[in-house]
């Protein structure tokens, strides 16, 4: 369960960080504080959402058949 939580947390945290860091640089290159969005808001928010998503996914029963 912990591994699933951290896997999803890291995955969504990286996606949020890259989106928040690169997005403002592409869309508003004149804004000098654009990359702070990814560093301070979308990266940590993606991590928290990923941890919650990993927890919820790990609680669901698996459907594996042998």
mmCIF file of N, CA, C and O in Angstrom, residues 5-17 41-54:
data_model
loop_
_atom_site.group_PDB
_atom_site.id
_atom_site.type_symbol
_atom_site.label_atom_id
_atom_site.label_comp_id
_atom_site.label_asym_id
_atom_site.label_seq_id
_atom_site.Cartn_x
_atom_site.Cartn_y
_atom_site.Cartn_z
ATOM 1 N N UNK A 5 1.165 4.212 -2.932
ATOM 2 C CA UNK A 5 0.958 5.626 -2.626
ATOM 3 C C UNK A 5 2.116 6.477 -3.113
ATOM 4 O O UNK A 5 1.914 7.505 -3.762
ATOM 5 N N UNK A 6 3.342 6.046 -2.820
ATOM 6 C CA UNK A 6 4.494 6.839 -3.228
ATOM 7 C C UNK A 6 4.716 6.802 -4.730
ATOM 8 O O UNK A 6 5.164 7.785 -5.316
ATOM 9 N N UNK A 7 4.380 5.688 -5.364
ATOM 10 C CA UNK A 7 4.507 5.606 -6.816
ATOM 11 C C UNK A 7 3.589 6.623 -7.489
ATOM 12 O O UNK A 7 4.010 7.380 -8.362
ATOM 13 N N UNK A 8 2.323 6.653 -7.062
ATOM 14 C CA UNK A 8 1.380 7.611 -7.633
ATOM 15 C C UNK A 8 1.749 9.039 -7.237
ATOM 16 O O UNK A 8 1.600 9.972 -8.025
ATOM 17 N N UNK A 9 2.207 9.227 -6.020
ATOM 18 C CA UNK A 9 2.596 10.564 -5.567
ATOM 19 C C UNK A 9 3.740 11.134 -6.369
ATOM 20 O O UNK A 9 3.706 12.293 -6.793
ATOM 21 N N UNK A 10 4.748 10.328 -6.594
ATOM 22 C CA UNK A 10 5.902 10.794 -7.374
ATOM 23 C C UNK A 10 5.505 11.040 -8.824
ATOM 24 O O UNK A 10 5.895 12.047 -9.417
ATOM 25 N N UNK A 11 4.706 10.145 -9.389
ATOM 26 C CA UNK A 11 4.290 10.302 -10.785
ATOM 27 C C UNK A 11 3.496 11.592 -10.982
ATOM 28 O O UNK A 11 3.820 12.408 -11.861
ATOM 29 N N UNK A 12 2.470 11.812 -10.165
ATOM 30 C CA UNK A 12 1.666 13.020 -10.324
ATOM 31 C C UNK A 12 2.412 14.271 -9.872
ATOM 32 O O UNK A 12 2.179 15.356 -10.400
ATOM 33 N N UNK A 13 3.319 14.134 -8.923
ATOM 34 C CA UNK A 13 4.144 15.266 -8.516
ATOM 35 C C UNK A 13 5.065 15.725 -9.625
ATOM 36 O O UNK A 13 5.226 16.930 -9.860
ATOM 37 N N UNK A 14 5.662 14.787 -10.333
ATOM 38 C CA UNK A 14 6.541 15.138 -11.451
ATOM 39 C C UNK A 14 5.734 15.771 -12.579
ATOM 40 O O UNK A 14 6.154 16.777 -13.166
ATOM 41 N N UNK A 15 4.567 15.207 -12.871
ATOM 42 C CA UNK A 15 3.719 15.781 -13.927
ATOM 43 C C UNK A 15 3.290 17.198 -13.548
ATOM 44 O O UNK A 15 3.326 18.111 -14.376
ATOM 45 N N UNK A 16 2.892 17.404 -12.305
ATOM 46 C CA UNK A 16 2.495 18.736 -11.856
ATOM 47 C C UNK A 16 3.647 19.714 -11.873
ATOM 48 O O UNK A 16 3.497 20.872 -12.273
ATOM 49 N N UNK A 17 4.822 19.267 -11.459
ATOM 50 C CA UNK A 17 5.988 20.139 -11.460
ATOM 51 C C UNK A 17 6.372 20.556 -12.873
ATOM 52 O O UNK A 17 6.593 21.733 -13.143
ATOM 53 N N UNK A 41 3.609 25.338 -6.128
ATOM 54 C CA UNK A 41 2.176 25.022 -6.088
ATOM 55 C C UNK A 41 1.852 23.699 -6.770
ATOM 56 O O UNK A 41 1.374 22.762 -6.132
ATOM 57 N N UNK A 42 2.071 23.597 -8.074
ATOM 58 C CA UNK A 42 1.585 22.419 -8.792
ATOM 59 C C UNK A 42 2.384 21.150 -8.487
ATOM 60 O O UNK A 42 1.808 20.061 -8.502
ATOM 61 N N UNK A 43 3.673 21.268 -8.217
ATOM 62 C CA UNK A 43 4.451 20.087 -7.852
ATOM 63 C C UNK A 43 4.009 19.471 -6.536
ATOM 64 O O UNK A 43 3.649 18.290 -6.476
ATOM 65 N N UNK A 44 3.994 20.254 -5.443
ATOM 66 C CA UNK A 44 3.519 19.697 -4.171
ATOM 67 C C UNK A 44 2.048 19.285 -4.202
ATOM 68 O O UNK A 44 1.668 18.289 -3.590
ATOM 69 N N UNK A 45 1.218 20.030 -4.926
ATOM 70 C CA UNK A 45 -0.192 19.663 -5.025
ATOM 71 C C UNK A 45 -0.354 18.336 -5.767
ATOM 72 O O UNK A 45 -1.162 17.496 -5.374
ATOM 73 N N UNK A 46 0.434 18.132 -6.823
ATOM 74 C CA UNK A 46 0.406 16.857 -7.535
ATOM 75 C C UNK A 46 0.863 15.714 -6.651
ATOM 76 O O UNK A 46 0.313 14.604 -6.721
ATOM 77 N N UNK A 47 1.861 15.966 -5.803
ATOM 78 C CA UNK A 47 2.327 14.935 -4.875
ATOM 79 C C UNK A 47 1.227 14.536 -3.902
ATOM 80 O O UNK A 47 0.981 13.348 -3.691
ATOM 81 N N UNK A 48 0.545 15.510 -3.326
ATOM 82 C CA UNK A 48 -0.518 15.217 -2.361
ATOM 83 C C UNK A 48 -1.671 14.486 -3.039
ATOM 84 O O UNK A 48 -2.197 13.496 -2.508
ATOM 85 N N UNK A 49 -2.077 14.947 -4.213
ATOM 86 C CA UNK A 49 -3.159 14.283 -4.942
ATOM 87 C C UNK A 49 -2.748 12.865 -5.318
ATOM 88 O O UNK A 49 -3.546 11.929 -5.245
ATOM 89 N N UNK A 50 -1.487 12.673 -5.690
ATOM 90 C CA UNK A 50 -1.000 11.337 -6.017
ATOM 91 C C UNK A 50 -0.983 10.412 -4.815
ATOM 92 O O UNK A 50 -1.295 9.226 -4.934
ATOM 93 N N UNK A 51 -0.621 10.937 -3.647
ATOM 94 C CA UNK A 51 -0.642 10.114 -2.440
ATOM 95 C C UNK A 51 -2.059 9.666 -2.111
ATOM 96 O O UNK A 51 -2.298 8.505 -1.765
ATOM 97 N N UNK A 52 -3.005 10.582 -2.234
ATOM 98 C CA UNK A 52 -4.406 10.228 -1.962
ATOM 99 C C UNK A 52 -4.907 9.227 -3.001
ATOM 100 O O UNK A 52 -5.575 8.240 -2.668
ATOM 101 N N UNK A 53 -4.577 9.455 -4.268
ATOM 102 C CA UNK A 53 -5.003 8.537 -5.331
ATOM 103 C C UNK A 53 -4.386 7.152 -5.128
ATOM 104 O O UNK A 53 -5.064 6.131 -5.307
ATOM 105 N N UNK A 54 -3.121 7.091 -4.765
ATOM 106 C CA UNK A 54 -2.482 5.802 -4.501
ATOM 107 C C UNK A 54 -3.110 5.079 -3.332
ATOM 108 O O UNK A 54 -3.257 3.853 -3.349
#
